[in-house]
PDB file of C-alpha atoms in Angstrom:
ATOM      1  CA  UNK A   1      69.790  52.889 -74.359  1.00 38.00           C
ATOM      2  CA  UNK A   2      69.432  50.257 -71.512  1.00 42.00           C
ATOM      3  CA  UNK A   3      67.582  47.767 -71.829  1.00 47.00           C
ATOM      4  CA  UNK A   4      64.175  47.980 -69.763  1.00 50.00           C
ATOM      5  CA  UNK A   5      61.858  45.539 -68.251  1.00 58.00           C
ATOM      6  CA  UNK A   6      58.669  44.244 -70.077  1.00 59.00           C
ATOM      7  CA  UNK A   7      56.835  45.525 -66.821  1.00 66.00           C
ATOM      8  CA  UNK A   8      57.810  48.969 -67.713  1.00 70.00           C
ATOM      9  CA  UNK A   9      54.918  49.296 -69.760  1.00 77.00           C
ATOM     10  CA  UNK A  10      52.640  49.445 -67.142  1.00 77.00           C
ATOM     11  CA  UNK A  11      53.659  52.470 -65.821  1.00 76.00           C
ATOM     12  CA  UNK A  12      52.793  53.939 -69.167  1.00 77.00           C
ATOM     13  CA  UNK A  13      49.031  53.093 -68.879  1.00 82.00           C
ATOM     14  CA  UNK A  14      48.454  54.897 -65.600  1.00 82.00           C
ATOM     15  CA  UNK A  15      47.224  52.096 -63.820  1.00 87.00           C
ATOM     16  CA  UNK A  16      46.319  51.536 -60.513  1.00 90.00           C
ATOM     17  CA  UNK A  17      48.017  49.260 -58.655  1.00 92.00           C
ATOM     18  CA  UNK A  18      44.924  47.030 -58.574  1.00 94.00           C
ATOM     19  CA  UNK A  19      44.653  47.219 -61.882  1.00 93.00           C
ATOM     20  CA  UNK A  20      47.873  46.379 -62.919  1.00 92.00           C
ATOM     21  CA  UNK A  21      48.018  43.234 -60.410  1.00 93.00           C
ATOM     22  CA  UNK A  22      45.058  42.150 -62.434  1.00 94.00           C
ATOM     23  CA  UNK A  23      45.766  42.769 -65.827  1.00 93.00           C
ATOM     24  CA  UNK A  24      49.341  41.117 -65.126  1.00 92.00           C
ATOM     25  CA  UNK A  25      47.619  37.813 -63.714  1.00 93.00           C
ATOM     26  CA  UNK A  26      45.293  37.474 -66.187  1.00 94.00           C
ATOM     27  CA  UNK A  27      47.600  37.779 -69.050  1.00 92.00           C
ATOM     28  CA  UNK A  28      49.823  34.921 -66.748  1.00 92.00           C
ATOM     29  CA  UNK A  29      46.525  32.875 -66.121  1.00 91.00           C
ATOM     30  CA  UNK A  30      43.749  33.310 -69.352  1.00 90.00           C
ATOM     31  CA  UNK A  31      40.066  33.813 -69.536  1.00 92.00           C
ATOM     32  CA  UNK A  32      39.124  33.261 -65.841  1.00 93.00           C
ATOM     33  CA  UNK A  33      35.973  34.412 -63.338  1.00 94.00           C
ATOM     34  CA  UNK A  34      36.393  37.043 -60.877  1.00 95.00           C
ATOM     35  CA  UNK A  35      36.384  35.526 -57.654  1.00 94.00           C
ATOM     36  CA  UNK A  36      39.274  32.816 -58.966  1.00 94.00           C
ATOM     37  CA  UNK A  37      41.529  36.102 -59.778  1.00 94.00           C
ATOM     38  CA  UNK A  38      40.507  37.566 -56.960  1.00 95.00           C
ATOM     39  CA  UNK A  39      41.817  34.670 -55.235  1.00 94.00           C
ATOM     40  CA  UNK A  40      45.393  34.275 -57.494  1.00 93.00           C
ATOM     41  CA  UNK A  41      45.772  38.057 -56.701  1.00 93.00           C
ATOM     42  CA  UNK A  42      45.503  38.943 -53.129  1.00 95.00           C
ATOM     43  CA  UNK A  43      42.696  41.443 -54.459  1.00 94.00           C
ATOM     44  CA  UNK A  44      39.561  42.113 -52.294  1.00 94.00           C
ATOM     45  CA  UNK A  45      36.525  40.605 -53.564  1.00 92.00           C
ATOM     46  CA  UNK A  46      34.649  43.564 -53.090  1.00 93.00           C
ATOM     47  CA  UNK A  47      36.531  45.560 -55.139  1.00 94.00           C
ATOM     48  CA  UNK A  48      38.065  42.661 -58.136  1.00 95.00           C
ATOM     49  CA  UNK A  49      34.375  43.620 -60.369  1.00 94.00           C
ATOM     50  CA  UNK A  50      35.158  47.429 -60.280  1.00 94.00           C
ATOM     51  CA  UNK A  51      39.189  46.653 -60.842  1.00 94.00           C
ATOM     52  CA  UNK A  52      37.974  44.314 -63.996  1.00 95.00           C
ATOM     53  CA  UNK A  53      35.529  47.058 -65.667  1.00 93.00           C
ATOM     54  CA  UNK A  54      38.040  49.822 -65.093  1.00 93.00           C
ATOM     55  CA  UNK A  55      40.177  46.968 -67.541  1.00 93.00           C
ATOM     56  CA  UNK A  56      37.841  46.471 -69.654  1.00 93.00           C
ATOM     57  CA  UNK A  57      36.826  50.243 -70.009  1.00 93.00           C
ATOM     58  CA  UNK A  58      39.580  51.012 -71.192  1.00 91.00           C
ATOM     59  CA  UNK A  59      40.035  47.451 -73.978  1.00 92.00           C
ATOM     60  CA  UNK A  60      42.441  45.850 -72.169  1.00 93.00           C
ATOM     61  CA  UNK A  61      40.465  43.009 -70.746  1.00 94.00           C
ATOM     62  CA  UNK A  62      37.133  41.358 -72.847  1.00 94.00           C
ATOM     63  CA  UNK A  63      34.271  40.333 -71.139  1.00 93.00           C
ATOM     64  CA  UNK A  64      32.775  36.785 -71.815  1.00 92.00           C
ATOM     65  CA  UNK A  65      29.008  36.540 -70.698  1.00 90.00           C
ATOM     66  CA  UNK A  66      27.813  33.884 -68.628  1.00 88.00           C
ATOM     67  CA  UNK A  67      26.984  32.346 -65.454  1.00 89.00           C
ATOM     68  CA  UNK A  68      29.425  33.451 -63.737  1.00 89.00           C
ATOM     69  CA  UNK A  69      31.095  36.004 -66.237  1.00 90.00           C
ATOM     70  CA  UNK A  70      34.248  35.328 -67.205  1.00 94.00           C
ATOM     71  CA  UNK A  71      37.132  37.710 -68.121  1.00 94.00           C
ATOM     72  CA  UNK A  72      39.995  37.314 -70.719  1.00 94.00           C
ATOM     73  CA  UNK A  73      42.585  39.351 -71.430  1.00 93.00           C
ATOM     74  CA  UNK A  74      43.362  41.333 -74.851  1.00 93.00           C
ATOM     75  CA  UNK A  75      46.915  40.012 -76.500  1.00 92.00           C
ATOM     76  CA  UNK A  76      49.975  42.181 -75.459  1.00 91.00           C
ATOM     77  CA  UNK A  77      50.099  43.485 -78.929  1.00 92.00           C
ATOM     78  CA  UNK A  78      46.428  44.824 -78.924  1.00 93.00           C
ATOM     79  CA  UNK A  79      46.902  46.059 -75.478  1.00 91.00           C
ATOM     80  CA  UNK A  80      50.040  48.271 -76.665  1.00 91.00           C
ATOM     81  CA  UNK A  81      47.571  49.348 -79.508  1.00 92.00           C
ATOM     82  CA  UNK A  82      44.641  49.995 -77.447  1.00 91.00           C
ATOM     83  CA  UNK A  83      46.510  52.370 -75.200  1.00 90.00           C
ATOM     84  CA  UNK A  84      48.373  54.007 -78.008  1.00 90.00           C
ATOM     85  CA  UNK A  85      44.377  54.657 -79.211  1.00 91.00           C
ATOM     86  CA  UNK A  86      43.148  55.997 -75.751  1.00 89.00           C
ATOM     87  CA  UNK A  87      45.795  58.286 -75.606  1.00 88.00           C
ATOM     88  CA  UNK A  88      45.142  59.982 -78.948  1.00 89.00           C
ATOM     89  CA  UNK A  89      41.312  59.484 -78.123  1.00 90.00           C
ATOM     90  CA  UNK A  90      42.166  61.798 -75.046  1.00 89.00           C
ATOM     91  CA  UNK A  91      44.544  64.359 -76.593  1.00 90.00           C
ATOM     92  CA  UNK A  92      41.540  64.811 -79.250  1.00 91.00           C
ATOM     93  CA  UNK A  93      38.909  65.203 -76.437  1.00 90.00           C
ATOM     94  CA  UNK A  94      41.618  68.081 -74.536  1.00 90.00           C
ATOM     95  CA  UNK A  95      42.686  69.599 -77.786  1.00 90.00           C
ATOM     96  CA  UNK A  96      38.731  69.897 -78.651  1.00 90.00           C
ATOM     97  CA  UNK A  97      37.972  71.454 -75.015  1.00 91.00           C
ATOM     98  CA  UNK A  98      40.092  73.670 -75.473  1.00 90.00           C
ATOM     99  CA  UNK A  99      38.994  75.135 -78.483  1.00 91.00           C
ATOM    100  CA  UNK A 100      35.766  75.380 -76.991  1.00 91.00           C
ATOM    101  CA  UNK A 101      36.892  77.661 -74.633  1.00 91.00           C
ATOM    102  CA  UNK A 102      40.018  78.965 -76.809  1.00 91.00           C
ATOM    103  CA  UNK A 103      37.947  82.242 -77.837  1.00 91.00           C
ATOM    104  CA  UNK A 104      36.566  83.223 -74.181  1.00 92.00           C
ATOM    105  CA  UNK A 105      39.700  82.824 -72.827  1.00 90.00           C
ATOM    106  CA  UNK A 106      41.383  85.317 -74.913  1.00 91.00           C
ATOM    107  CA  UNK A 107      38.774  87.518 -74.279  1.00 92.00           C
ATOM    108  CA  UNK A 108      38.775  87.511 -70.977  1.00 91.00           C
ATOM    109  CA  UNK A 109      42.376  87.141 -69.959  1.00 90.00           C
ATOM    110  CA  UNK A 110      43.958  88.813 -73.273  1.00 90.00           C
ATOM    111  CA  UNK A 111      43.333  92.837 -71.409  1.00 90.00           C
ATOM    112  CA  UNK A 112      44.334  91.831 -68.232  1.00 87.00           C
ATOM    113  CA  UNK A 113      47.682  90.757 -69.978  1.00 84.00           C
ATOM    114  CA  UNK A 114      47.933  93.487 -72.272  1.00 83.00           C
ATOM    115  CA  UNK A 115      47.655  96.093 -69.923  1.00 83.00           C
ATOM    116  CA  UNK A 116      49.658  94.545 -67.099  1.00 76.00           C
ATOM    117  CA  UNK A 117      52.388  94.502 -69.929  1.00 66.00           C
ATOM    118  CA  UNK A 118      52.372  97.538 -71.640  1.00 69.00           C
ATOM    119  CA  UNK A 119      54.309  99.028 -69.943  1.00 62.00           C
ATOM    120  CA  UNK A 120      57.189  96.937 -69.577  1.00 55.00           C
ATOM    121  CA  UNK A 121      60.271  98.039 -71.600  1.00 57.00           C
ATOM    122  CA  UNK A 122      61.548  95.119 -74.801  1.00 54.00           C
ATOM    123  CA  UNK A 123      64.887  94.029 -73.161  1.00 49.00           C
ATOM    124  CA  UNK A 124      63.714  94.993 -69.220  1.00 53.00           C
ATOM    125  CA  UNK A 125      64.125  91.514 -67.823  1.00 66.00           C
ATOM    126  CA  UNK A 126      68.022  90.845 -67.560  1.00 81.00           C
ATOM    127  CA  UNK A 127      67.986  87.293 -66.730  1.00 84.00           C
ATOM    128  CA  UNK A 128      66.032  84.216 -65.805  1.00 87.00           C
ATOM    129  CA  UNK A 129      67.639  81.214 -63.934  1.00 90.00           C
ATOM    130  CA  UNK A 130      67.483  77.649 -63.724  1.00 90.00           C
ATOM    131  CA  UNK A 131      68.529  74.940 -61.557  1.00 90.00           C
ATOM    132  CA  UNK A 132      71.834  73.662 -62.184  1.00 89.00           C
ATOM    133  CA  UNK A 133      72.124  69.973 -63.497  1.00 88.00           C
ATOM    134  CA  UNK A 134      69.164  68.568 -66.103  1.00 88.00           C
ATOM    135  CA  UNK A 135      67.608  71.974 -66.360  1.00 91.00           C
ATOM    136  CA  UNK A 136      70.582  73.520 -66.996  1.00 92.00           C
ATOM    137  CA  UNK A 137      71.809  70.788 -69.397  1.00 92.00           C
ATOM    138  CA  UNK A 138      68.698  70.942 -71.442  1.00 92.00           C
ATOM    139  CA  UNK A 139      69.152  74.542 -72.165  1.00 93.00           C
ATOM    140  CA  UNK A 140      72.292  74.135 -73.191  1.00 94.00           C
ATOM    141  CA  UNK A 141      71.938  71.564 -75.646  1.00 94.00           C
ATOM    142  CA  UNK A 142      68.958  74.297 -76.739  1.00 93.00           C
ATOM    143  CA  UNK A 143      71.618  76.880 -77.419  1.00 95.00           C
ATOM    144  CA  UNK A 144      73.692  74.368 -79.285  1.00 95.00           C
ATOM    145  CA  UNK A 145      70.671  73.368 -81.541  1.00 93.00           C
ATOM    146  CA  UNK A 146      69.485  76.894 -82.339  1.00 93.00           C
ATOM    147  CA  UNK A 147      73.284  78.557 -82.944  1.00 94.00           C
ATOM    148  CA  UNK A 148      73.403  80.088 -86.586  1.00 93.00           C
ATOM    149  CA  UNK A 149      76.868  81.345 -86.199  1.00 94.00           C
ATOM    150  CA  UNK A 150      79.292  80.401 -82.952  1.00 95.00           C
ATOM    151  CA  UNK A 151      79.035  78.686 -80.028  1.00 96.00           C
ATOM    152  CA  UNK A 152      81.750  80.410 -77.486  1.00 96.00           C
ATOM    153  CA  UNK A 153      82.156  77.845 -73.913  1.00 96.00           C
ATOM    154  CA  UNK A 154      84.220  78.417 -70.691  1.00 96.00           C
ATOM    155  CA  UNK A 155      84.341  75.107 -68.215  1.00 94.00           C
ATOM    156  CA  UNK A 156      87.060  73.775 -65.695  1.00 92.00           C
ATOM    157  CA  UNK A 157      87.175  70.365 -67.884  1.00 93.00           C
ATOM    158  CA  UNK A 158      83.472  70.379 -69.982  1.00 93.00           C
ATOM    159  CA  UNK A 159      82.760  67.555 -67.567  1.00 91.00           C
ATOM    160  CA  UNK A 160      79.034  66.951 -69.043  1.00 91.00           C
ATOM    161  CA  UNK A 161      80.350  66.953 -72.497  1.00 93.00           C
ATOM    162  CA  UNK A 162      78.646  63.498 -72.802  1.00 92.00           C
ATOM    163  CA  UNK A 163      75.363  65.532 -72.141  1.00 91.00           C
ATOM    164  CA  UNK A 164      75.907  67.936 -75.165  1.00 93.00           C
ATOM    165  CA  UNK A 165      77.843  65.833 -77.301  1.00 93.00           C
ATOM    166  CA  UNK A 166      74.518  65.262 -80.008  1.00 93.00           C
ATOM    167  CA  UNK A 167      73.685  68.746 -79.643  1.00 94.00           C
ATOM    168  CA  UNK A 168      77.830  70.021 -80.593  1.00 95.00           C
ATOM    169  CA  UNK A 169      77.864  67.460 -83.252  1.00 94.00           C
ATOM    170  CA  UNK A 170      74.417  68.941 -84.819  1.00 93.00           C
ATOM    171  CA  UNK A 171      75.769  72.442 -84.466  1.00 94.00           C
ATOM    172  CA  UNK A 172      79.638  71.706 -86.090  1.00 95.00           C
ATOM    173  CA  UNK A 173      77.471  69.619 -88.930  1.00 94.00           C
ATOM    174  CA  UNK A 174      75.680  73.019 -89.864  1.00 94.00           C
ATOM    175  CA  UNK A 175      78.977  74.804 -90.302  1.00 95.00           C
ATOM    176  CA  UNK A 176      79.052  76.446 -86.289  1.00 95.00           C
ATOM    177  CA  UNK A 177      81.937  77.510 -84.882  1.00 96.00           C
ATOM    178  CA  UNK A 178      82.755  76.434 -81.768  1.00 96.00           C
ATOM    179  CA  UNK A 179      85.446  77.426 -79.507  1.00 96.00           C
ATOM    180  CA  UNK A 180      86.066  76.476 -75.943  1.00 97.00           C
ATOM    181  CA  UNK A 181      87.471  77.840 -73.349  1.00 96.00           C
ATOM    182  CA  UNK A 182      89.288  75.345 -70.478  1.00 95.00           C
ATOM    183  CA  UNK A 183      91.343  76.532 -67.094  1.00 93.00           C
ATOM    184  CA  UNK A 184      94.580  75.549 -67.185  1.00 93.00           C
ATOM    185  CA  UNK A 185      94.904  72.213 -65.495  1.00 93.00           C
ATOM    186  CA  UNK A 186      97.684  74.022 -63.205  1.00 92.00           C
ATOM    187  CA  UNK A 187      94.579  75.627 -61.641  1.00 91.00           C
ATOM    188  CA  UNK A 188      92.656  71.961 -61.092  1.00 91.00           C
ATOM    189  CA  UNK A 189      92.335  69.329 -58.574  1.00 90.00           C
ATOM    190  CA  UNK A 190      94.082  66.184 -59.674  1.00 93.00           C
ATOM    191  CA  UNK A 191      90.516  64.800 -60.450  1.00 92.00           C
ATOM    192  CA  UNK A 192      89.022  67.273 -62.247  1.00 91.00           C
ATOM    193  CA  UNK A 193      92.626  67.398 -64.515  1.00 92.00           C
ATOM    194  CA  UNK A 194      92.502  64.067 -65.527  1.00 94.00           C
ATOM    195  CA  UNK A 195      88.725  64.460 -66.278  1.00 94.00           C
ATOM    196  CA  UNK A 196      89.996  67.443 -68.593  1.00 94.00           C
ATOM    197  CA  UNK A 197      92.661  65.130 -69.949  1.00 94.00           C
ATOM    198  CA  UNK A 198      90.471  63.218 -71.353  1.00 95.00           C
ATOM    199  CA  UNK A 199      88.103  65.494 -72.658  1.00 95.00           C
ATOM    200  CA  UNK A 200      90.538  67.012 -74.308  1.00 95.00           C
ATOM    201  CA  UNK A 201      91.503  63.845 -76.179  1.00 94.00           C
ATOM    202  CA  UNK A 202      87.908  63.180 -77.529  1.00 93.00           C
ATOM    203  CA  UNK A 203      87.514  66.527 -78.786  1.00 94.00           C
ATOM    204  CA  UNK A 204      90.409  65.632 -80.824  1.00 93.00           C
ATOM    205  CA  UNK A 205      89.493  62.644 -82.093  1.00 93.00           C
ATOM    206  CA  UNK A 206      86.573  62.855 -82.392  1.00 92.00           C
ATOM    207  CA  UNK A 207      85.613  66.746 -82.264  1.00 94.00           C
ATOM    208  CA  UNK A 208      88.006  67.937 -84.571  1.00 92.00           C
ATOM    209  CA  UNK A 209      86.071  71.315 -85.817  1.00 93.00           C
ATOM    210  CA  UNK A 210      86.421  72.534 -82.003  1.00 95.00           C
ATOM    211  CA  UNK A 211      89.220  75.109 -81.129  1.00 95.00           C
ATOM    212  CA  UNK A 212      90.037  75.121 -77.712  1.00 96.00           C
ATOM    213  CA  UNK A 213      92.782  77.089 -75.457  1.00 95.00           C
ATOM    214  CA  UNK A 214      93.429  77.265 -71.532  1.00 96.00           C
ATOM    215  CA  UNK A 215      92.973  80.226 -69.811  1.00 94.00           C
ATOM    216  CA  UNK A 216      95.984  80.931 -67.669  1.00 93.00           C
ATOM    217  CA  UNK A 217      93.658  83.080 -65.238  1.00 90.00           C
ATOM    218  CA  UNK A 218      90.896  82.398 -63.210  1.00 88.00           C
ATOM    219  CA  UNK A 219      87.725  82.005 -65.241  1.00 89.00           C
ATOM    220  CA  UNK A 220      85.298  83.637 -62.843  1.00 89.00           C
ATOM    221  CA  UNK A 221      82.187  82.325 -64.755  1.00 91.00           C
ATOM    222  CA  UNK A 222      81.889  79.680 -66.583  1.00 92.00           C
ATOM    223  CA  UNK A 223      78.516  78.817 -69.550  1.00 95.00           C
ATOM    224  CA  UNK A 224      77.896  79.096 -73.046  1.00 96.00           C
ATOM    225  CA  UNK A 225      77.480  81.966 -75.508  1.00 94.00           C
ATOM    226  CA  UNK A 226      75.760  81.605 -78.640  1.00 95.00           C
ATOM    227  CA  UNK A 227      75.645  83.968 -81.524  1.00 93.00           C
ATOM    228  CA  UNK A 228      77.590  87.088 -79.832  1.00 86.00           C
ATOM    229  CA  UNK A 229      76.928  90.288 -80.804  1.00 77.00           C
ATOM    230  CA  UNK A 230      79.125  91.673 -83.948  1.00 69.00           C
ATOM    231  CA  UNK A 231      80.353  94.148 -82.220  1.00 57.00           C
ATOM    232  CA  UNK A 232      81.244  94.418 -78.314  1.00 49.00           C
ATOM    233  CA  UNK A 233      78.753  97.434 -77.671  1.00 49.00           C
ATOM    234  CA  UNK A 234      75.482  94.876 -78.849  1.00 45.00           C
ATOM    235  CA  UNK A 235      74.418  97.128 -80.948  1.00 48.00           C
ATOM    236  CA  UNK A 236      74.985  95.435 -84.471  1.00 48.00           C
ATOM    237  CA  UNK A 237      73.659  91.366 -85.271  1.00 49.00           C
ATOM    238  CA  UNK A 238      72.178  91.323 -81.296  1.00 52.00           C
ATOM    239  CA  UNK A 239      70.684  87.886 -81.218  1.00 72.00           C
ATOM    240  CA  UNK A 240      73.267  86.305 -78.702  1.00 90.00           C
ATOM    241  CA  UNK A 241      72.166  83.946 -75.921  1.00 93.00           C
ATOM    242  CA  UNK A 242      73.788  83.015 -72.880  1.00 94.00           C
ATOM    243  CA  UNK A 243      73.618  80.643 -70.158  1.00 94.00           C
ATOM    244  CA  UNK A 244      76.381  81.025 -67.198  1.00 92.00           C
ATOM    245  CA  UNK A 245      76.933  80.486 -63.672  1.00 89.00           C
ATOM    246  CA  UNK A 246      79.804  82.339 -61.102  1.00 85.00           C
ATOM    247  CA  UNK A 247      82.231  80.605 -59.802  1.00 73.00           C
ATOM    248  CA  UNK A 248      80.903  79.470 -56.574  1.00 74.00           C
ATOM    249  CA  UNK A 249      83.314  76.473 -54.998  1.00 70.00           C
ATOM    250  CA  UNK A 250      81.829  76.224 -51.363  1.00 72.00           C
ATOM    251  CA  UNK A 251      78.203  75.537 -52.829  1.00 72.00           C
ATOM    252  CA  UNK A 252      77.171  72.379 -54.252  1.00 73.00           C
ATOM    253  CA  UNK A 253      76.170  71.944 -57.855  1.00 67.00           C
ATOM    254  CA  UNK A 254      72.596  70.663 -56.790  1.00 68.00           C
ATOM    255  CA  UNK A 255      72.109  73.775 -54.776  1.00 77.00           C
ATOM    256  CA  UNK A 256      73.366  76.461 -57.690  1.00 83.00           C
ATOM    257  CA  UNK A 257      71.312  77.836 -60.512  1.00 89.00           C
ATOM    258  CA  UNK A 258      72.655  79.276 -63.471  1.00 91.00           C
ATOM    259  CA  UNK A 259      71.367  82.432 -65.503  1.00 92.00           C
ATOM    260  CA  UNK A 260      69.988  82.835 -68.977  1.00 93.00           C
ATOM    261  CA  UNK A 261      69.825  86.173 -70.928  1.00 92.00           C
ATOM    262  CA  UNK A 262      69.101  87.221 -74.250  1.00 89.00           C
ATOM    263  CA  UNK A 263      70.386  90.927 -72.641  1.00 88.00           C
ATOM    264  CA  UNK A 264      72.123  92.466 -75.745  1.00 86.00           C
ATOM    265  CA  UNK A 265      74.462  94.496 -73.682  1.00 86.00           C
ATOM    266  CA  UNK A 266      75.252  91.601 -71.209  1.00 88.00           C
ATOM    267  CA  UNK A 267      75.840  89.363 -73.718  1.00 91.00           C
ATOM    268  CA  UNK A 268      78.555  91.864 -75.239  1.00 90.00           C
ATOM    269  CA  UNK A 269      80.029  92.015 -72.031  1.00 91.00           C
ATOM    270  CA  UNK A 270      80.593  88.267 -72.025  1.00 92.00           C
ATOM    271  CA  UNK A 271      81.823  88.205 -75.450  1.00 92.00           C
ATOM    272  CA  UNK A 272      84.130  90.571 -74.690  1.00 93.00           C
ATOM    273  CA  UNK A 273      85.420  89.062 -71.536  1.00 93.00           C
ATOM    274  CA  UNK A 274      85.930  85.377 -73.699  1.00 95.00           C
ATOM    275  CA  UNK A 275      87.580  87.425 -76.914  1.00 94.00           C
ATOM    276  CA  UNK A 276      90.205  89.189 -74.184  1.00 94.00           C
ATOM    277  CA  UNK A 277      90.709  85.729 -72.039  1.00 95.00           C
ATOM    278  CA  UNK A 278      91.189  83.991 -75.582  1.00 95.00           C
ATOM    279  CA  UNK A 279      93.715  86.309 -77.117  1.00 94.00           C
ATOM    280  CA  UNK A 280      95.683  87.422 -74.023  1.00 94.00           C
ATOM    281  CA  UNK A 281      95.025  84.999 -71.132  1.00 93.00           C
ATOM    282  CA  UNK A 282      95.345  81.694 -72.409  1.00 94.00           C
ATOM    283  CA  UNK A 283      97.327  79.042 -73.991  1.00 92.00           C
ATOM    284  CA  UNK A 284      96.891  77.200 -77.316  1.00 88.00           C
ATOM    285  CA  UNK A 285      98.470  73.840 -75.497  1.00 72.00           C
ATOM    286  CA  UNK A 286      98.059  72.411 -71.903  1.00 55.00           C
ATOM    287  CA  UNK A 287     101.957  73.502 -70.415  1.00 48.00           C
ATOM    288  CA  UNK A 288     102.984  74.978 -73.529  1.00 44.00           C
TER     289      UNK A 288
END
């Protein structure tokens, strides 16, 4: 992880930007009156005593009483601790609301559900979709961490391998079997075959558990499937998940979305595509 500036940790205590002015001088210049930060800071006088109680609301500034008052900051350490404590403090007060209200709400709300819903068939919704990129990324790295038995993958060159890498490593540690699916590098762009190139030479080095071919057709979708079916009509072991997107070159990545399904029948039908691309369309060696 990069290393981050000590003013990060502002951002973390939802300040204002007032606020945070403040709190930053006075931890620069001591105990101190109002009107002198207000000075240092560039902060309107009429608003410095409202800016300094918000502070010291919330612990991060004391108080000192006098003629005038004065105002001195809390020690980094105890100001890290103090918001740590606010935070739980307010996660208790929301978790305590809503318990409150926990019971009405199901009553209320729980028929409407129910009834809008009863209808609706197990297995009716074919597929949900998400934005190509994080989204997608995160759901992938879900698949990988909730795989019992096989993890099946078809990419141009696994590109955000980097992205999943934790995720594949968890999943080959619990005794997953993953196999991967590349296009030939005949059917690349010079770029994306030397991106493949080396892919290709960290899964062996350092991926070693991962089989891996090159499909010698065109791979008209390209995802992940977890936990297939164990047996192409979906009818025995259905628990498969898969993510995918179609092959779509003239739109860019940030403007695609890729679909999800837990479909038992679809995710048969994707199975089935891999197994025949793997066993009659594809090459155990890039060339060979």
């Amino acid at each position: 992880m990069a290393d981050r500036d000590g003013t990060d940790l502002f951002d973390a205590l939802d300040l204002t930007e007032y606020e945070e002015t403040a709190l930053s001088d006075l931890l620069r210049l001591g105990r101190t009156t109002a009107p002198n930060l207000a000075e240092a800071t560039g902060i309107p006088k009429a608003r410095i005593y409202g800016v300094l109680d918000a502070l010291a609301d919330r612990g991060f500034v004391k108080i000192i009483p006098g003629r005038p008052k004065e105002y001195q900051p809390r020690s980094p350490a105890e100001i890290v601790d103090r918001a740590k404590e606010n935070r739980r403090q307010a996660y208790e007060s929301f978790a305590d609301e809503l318990e409150t209200t926990r019971e009405s709400f199901l009553a209320e709300y729980g028929p409407r559900f129910d009834s809008a819903t009863e209808n609706v068939r197990p297995g009716e919704e074919l597929f949900h979709v998400v934005d190509v990129g994080d989204p997608s990324e995160a759901e992938t790295r879900r698949l990988y961490h909730e795989a019992d038995r096989e993890v099946r993958v078809l990419t141009k060159s696994w590109e955000y391998l980097d992205s999943v890498a934790p995720a594949l490593s968890d999943a080959l540690d619990r005794g997953v079997a993953v196999r991967v699916l590349f296009l030939h590098p005949d059917r690349l762009s010079d770029e994306n075959r030397r991106i493949q190139a080396g892919i290709v030479e960290r899964l062996e080095a350092g991926f070693p558990g991962v089989a891996f071919r090159f499909a010698t057709g065109s791979l008209p979708w390209r995802g992940t499937l977890t936990d297939p079916p164990a047996d192409e009509t979906g009818t025995t072991g259905a628990d498969g998940e898969a993510i995918f997107l179609v092959e779509e070159p003239e739109v860019p990545n940030h403007m695609r979305q890729a679909a999800i399904t837990e479909n038992e029948s679809f995710v048969a039908g994707l199975t089935r595509f891999f197994d025949l691309v793997w066993a009659h369309e594809s090459e155990a060696r890039r060339g060979d």
